[in-house]
Coordinates of C-alpha atoms in Angstrom, one line a residue:
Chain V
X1 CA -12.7 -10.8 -43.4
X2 CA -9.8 -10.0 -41.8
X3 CA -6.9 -12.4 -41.6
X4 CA -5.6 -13.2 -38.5
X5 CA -2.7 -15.1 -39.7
X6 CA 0.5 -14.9 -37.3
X7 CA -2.1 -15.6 -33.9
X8 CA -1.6 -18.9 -32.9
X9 CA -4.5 -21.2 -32.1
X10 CA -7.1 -17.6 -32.1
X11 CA -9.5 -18.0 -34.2
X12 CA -12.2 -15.0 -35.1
X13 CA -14.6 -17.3 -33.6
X14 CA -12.5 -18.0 -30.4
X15 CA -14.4 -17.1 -27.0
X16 CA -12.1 -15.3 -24.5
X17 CA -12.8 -13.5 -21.4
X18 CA -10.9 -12.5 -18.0
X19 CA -9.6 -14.7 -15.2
X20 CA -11.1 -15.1 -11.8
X21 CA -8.0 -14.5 -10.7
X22 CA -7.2 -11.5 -11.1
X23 CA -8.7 -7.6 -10.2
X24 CA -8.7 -4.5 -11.6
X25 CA -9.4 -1.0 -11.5
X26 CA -10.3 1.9 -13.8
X27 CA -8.1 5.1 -13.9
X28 CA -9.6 7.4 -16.2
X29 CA -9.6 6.3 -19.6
X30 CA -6.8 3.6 -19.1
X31 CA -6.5 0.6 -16.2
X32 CA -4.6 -1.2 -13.7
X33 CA -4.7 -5.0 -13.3
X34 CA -3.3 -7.0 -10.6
X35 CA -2.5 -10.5 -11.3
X36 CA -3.2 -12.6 -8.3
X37 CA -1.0 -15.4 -9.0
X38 CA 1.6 -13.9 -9.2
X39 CA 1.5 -10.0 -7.3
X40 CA 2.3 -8.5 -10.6
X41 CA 0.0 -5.4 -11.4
X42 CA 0.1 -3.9 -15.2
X43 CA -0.9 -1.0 -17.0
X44 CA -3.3 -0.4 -19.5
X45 CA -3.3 2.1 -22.4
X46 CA -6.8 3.2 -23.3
X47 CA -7.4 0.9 -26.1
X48 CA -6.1 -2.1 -23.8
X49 CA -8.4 -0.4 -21.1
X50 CA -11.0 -0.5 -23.6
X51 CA -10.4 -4.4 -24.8
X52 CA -10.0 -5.2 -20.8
X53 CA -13.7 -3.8 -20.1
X54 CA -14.9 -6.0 -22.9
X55 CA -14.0 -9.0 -21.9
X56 CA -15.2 -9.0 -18.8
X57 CA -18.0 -11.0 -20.4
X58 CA -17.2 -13.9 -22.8
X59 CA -16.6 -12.8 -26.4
X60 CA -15.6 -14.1 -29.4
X61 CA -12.1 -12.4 -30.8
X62 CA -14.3 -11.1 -33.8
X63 CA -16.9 -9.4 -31.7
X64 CA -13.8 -7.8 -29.2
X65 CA -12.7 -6.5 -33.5
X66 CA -15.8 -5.3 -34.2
X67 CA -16.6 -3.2 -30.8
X68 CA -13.2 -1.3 -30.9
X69 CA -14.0 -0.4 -34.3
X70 CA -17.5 1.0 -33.1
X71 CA -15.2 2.8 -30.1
X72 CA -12.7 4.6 -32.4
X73 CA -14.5 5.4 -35.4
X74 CA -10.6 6.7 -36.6
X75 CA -8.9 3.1 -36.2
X76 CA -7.1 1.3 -39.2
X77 CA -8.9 -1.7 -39.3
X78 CA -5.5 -3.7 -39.8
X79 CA -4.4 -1.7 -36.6
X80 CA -7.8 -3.2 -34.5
X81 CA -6.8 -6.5 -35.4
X82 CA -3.0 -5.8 -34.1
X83 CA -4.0 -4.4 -30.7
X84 CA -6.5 -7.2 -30.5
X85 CA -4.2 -10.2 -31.1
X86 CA -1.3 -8.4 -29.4
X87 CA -3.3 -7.8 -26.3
X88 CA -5.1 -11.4 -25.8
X89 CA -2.0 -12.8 -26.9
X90 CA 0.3 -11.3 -23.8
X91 CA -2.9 -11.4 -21.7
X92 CA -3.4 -15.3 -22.7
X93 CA 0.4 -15.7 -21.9
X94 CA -0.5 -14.4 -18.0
X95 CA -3.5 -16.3 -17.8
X96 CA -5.2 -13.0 -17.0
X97 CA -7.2 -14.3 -19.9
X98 CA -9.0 -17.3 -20.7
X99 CA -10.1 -18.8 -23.6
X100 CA -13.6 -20.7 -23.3
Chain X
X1 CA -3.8 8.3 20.4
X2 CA -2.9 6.8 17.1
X3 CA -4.2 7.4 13.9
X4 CA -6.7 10.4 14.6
X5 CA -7.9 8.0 16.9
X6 CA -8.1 6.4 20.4
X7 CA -7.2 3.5 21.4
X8 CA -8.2 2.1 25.1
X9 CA -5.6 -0.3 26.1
X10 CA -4.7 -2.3 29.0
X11 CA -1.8 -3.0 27.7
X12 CA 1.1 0.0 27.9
X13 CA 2.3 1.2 24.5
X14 CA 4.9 3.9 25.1
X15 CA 4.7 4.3 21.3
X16 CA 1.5 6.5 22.1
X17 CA 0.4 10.1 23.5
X18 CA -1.5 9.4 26.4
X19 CA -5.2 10.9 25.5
X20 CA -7.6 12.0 28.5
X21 CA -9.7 9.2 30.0
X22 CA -12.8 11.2 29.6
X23 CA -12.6 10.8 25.7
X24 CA -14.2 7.8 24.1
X25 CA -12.3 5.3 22.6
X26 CA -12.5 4.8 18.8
X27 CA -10.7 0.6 19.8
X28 CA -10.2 -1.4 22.5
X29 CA -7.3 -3.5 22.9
X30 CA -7.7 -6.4 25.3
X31 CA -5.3 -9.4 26.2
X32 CA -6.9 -13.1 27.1
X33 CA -5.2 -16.0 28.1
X34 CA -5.0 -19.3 26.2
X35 CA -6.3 -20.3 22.7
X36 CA -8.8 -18.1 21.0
X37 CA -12.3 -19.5 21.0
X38 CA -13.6 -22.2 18.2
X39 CA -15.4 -20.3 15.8
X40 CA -16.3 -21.3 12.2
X41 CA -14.0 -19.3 9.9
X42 CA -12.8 -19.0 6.4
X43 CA -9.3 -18.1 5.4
X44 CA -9.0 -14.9 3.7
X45 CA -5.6 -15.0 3.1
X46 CA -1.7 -16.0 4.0
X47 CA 1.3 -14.6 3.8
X48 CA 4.9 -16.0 5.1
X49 CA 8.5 -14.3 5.5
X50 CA 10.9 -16.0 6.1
X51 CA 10.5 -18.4 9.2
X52 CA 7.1 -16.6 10.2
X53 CA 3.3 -17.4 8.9
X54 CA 0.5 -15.0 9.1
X55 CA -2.6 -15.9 8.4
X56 CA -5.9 -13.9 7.6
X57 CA -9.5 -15.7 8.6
X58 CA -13.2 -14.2 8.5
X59 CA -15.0 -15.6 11.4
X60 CA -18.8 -15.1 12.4
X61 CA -17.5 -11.8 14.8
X62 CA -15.1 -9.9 12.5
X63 CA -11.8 -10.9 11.6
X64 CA -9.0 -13.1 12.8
X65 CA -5.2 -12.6 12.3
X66 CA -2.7 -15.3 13.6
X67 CA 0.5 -15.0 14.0
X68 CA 3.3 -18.4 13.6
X69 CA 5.5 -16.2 16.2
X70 CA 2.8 -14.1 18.1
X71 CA -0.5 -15.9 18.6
X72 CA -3.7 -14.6 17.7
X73 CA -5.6 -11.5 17.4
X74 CA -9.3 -11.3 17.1
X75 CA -10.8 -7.5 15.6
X76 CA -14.6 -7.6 15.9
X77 CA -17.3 -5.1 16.7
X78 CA -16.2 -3.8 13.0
X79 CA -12.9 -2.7 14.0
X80 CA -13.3 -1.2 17.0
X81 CA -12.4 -4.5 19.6
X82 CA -8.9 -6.1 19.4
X83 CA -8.1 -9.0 21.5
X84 CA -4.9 -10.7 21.3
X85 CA -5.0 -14.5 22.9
X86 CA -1.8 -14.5 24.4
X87 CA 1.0 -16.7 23.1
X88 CA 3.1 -16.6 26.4
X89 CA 6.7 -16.8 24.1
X90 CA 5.6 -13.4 22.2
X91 CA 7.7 -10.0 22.7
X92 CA 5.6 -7.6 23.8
X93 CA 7.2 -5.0 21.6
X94 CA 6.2 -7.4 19.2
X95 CA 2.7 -7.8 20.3
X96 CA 2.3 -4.0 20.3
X97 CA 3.8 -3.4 16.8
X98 CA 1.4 -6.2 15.4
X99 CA -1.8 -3.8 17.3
X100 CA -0.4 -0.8 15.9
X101 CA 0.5 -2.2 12.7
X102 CA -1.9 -4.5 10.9
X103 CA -4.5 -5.1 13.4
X104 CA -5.1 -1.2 13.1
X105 CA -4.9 -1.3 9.7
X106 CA -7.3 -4.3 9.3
X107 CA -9.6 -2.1 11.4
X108 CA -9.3 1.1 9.8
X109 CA -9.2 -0.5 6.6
X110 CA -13.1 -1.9 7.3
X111 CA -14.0 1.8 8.5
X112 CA -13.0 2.7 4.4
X113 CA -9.0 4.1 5.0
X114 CA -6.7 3.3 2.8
X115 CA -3.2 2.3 4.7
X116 CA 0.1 3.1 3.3
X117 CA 3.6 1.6 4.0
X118 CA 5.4 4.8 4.1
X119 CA 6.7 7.6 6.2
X120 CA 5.4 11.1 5.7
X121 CA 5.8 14.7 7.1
X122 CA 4.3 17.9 6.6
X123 CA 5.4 21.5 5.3
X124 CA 2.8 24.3 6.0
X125 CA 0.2 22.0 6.9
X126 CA 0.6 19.7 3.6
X127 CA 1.3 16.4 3.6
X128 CA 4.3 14.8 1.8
X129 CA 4.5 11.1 1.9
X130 CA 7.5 8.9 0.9
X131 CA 6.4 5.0 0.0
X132 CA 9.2 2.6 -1.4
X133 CA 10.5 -1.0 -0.1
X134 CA 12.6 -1.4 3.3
X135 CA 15.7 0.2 3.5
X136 CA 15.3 2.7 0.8
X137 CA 15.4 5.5 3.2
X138 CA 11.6 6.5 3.8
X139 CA 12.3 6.9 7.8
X140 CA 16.0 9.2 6.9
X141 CA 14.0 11.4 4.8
X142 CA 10.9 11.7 7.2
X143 CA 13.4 12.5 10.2
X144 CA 15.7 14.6 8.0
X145 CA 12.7 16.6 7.4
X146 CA 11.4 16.8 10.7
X147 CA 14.6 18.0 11.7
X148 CA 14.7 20.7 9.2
X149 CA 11.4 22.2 10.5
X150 CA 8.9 20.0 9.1
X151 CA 6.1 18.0 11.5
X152 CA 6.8 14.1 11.6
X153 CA 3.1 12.7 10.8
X154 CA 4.3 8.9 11.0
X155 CA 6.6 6.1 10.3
X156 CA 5.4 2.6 8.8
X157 CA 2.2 2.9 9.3
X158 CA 0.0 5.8 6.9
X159 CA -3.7 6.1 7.4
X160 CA -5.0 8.1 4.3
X161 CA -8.5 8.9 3.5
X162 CA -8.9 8.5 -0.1
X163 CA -11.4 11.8 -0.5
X164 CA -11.3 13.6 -2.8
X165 CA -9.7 15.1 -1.3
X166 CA -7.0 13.1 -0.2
X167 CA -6.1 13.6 3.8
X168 CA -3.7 11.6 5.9
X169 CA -4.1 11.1 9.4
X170 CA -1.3 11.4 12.0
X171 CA 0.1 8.5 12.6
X172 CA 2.7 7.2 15.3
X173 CA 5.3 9.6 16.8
X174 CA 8.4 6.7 16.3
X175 CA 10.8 6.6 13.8
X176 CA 12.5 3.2 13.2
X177 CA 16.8 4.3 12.3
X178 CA 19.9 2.8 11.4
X179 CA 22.1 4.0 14.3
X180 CA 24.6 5.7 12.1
X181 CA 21.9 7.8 10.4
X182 CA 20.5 8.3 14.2
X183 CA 23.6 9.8 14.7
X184 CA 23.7 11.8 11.5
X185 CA 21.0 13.7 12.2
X186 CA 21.7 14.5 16.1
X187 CA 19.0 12.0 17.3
X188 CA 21.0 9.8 19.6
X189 CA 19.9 10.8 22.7
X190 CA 15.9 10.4 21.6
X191 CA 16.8 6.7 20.3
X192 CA 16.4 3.7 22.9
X193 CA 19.1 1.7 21.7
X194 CA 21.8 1.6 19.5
X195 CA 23.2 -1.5 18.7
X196 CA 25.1 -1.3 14.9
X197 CA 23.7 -3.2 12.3
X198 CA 20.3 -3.2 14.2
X199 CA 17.4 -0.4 13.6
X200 CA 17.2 1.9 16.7
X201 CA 13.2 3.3 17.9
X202 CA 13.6 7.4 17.8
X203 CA 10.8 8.9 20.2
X204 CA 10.3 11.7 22.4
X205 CA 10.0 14.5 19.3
X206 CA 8.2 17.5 20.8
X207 CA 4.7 18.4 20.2
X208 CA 5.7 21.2 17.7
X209 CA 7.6 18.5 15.7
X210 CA 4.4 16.5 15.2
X211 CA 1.4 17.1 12.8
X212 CA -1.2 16.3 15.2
X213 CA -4.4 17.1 13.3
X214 CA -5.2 15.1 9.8
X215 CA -3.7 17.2 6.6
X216 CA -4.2 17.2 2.9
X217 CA -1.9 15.0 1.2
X218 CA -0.5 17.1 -1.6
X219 CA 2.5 15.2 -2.8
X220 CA 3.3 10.9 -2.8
X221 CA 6.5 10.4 -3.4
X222 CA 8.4 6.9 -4.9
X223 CA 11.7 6.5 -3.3
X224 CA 14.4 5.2 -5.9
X225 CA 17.7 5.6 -4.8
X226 CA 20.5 6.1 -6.7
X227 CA 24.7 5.9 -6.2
X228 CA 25.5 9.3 -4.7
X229 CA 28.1 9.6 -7.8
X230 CA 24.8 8.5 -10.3
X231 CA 24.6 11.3 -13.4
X232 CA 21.1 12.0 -12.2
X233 CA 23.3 13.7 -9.2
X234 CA 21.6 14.2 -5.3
X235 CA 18.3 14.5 -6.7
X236 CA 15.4 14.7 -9.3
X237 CA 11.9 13.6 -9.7
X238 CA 9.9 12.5 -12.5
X239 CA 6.3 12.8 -12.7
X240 CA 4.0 9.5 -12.7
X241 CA 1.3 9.4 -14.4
X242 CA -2.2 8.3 -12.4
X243 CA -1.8 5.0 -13.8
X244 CA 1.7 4.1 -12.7
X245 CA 0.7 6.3 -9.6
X246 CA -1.7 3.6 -9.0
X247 CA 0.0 0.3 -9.3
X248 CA 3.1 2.4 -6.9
X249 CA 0.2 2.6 -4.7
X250 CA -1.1 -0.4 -4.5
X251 CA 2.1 -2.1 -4.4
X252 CA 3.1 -0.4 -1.1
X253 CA -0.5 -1.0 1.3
X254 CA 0.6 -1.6 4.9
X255 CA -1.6 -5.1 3.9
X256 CA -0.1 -7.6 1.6
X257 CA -2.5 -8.8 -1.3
X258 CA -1.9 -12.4 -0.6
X259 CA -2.9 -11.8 3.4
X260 CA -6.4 -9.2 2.3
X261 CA -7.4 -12.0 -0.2
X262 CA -9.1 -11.1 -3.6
X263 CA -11.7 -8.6 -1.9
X264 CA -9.2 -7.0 -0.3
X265 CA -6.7 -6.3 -3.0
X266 CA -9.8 -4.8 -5.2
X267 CA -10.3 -2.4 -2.6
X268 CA -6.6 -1.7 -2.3
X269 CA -6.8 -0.9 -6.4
X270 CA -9.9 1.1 -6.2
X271 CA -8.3 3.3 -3.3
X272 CA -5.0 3.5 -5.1
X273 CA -6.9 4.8 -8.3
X274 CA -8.7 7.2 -6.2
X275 CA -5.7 8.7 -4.6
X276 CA -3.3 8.5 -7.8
X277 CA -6.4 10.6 -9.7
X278 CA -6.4 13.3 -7.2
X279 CA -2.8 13.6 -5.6
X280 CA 0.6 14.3 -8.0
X281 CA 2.7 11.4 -7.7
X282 CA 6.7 11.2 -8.2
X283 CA 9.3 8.9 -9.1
X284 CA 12.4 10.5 -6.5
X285 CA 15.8 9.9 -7.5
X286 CA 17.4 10.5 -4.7
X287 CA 21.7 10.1 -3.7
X288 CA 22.3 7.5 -0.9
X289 CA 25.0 10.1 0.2
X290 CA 24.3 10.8 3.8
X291 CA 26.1 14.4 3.5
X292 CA 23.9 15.3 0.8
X293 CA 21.2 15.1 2.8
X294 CA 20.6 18.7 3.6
X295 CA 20.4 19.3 0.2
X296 CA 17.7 16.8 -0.5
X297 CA 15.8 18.3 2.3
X298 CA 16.2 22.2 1.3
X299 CA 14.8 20.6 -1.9
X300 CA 11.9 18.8 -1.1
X301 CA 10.4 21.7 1.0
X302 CA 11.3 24.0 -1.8
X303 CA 9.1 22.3 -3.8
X304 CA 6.2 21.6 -1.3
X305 CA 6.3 25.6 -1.2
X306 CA 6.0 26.2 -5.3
X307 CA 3.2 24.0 -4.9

């Protein structure tokens, strides 16, 4: 099991998934969000694109781990777990994400 | 005619070419007297600058966008019927910049354009378009180029279709000018007037100076100035990628987000992403140096030509 020390209050059993309030588009492999609070848009990488798509349904942190590992066969698993935490974390912070 | 359209007024707007009265019109723009009828509506959206409100409502006929310092204008019939209920305090030139400007775009929007705050011009019948915020010299650049030999397609207002592939309409033969810049590039005697400190209206370019027919864009470019004595020197362009194309895009619609509502900005987004994919998009560093200008302009078509 992976250890997911270091996230604050996100447990592998946490259920996240996006805000209402926000919308978003793909461009090719990566995305663009626009935060409708605020009038802020972001960029997404591809493996943020990917995480983005996914929680477009409710999903526990641990099932967001285990479909980006089915995604890119190639990813360190340690690595998943960073780009999960690191992206719900900053997405949490812009309530672009909820937890449930 | 605006917008590869027509638009049947009674109204005057000098802004546009007269277009035969045999043709049909593509909108109708009609003026009625006192408050606009009471309809059922939702609010779609709001947006306020400064002292002014606008406000964005669906109602059971179309649309309905109300002006704090205008009145209000009702687009029904989807798109193609604009009546403004007259607020008696208005300026006309007002009125007629609010009908050209986002009532226009509201109804070209619903037929599936995607509308631009920009100014753009073309070289050998491709379109170049320059987005960025106000006063960051998208009108100089436009009229600079026009003067060099390139056709004006519009100021403010850019009606693309998002394709692929992508094609702008022509838009509104008017150029908005500081006077000093009027003056730089020879246009005094086309502007109506020019007070200092307050933009000047540049009409009355010839018909050869005008792209008249819709033309593929080829090139978006994202005005960043820069001091004229900057290291990047008069000017340079970095490519974007589609992404950051995108959110340049969608950050410079003629419609706010806040005013279009949640629907509105996802179709913004979608449209952005459809034109960033297929069009090459540029950051353009470019010297606020008025005397440098014919050297940005050699430049620019230069490029349009190695493309």
């Amino acid at each position: 099991m992976t250890n997911f020390a270091g996230v604050q209050n996100l447990a592998p059993d946490t259920v996240v998934v996006a805000s209402p309030q926000q919308v978003s588009c793909d461009v090719a492999t990566e995305a663009v969000l626009l935060s409708m609070r605020d009038g802020q848009y972001y960029g997404l990488n591809e493996v943020a694109a990917c995480i983005w798509r996914l929680v477009q349904e409710p999903r526990t942190v641990l099932q967001l781990r285990e479909a980006l590992l089915e995604e890119y066969e190639d990813i360190d698993p340690i690595q998943c777990d960073r780009a999960v935490m690191s992206f719900l974390e900053e997405m949490i912070a812009l309530e672009l994400v909820e937890r449930r | 005619m605006a917008f590869g359209g027509i638009l049947r007024s009674e109204m005057e707007f000098p802004e546009l070419r007269p277009a035969s009265q045999a043709l049909m019109a593509d909108w109708t723009f009609s003026v009625e007297q006192g408050l606009p009828p009471d309809r059922a509506a939702v609010l779609i959206g709001e947006r306020a600058i400064r002292e002014e409100k606008y406000r964005l409502w669906r109602t059971e006929t179309g649309l309905q966008l109300q002006y704090s310092h205008a009145g209000t204008f009702d687009i029904s019939r989807g798109g193609r019927h604009i009546v403004w209920y007259q607020d008696e305090t208005a300026a006309l030139e007002l009125v007629r910049s609010i009908v050209i400007g986002p009532a226009l775009a509201l109804a070209l929007e619903l037929a599936g354009f995607f509308c631009l705050h920009g100014s753009a011009v073309t070289v050998d019948g491709k379109a170049i378009s320059f987005i960025g915020p106000k006063f960051y010299g998208k009108s100089t650049l436009a009229t600079a180029l026009t003067a060099a030999g390139a056709r004006l397609v519009g100021d403010d207002l850019l009606v693309v279709r998002p394709g692929p592939p992508a094609t702008l309409r022509p838009g509104v033969a008017s150029v908005r000018l500081w006077p000093d810049m009027a003056a730089t590039l020879s246009l005094t005697d086309v502007c109506n007037t020019l007070i200092p400190g307050v933009k000047t209206t540049a009409t009355g370019f010839t018909r050869e100076a005008l792209a008249l027919v819709s033309s593929p864009l080829t090139t978006v470019y994202v005005l960043a100035p820069v001091a004229s004595a900057s290291a990047a020197g008069t000017l340079c362009r970095t490519r974007l990628s589609p992404t950051e194309a995108t959110i340049a895009l969608a950050h410079h619609t003629k419609l706010a987000d806040s005013l279009v509502g949640v629907e509105g900005a996802r179709s913004h987004l979608a449209m952005a992403a459809v034109v960033a994919t297929g069009v090459p998009a540029w950051t353009l560093h470019i010297a606020r140096d008025a005397r440098r200008l014919s050297e940005v302009v050699q430049q620019i078509i230069q490029w349009s030509c190695a493309e």
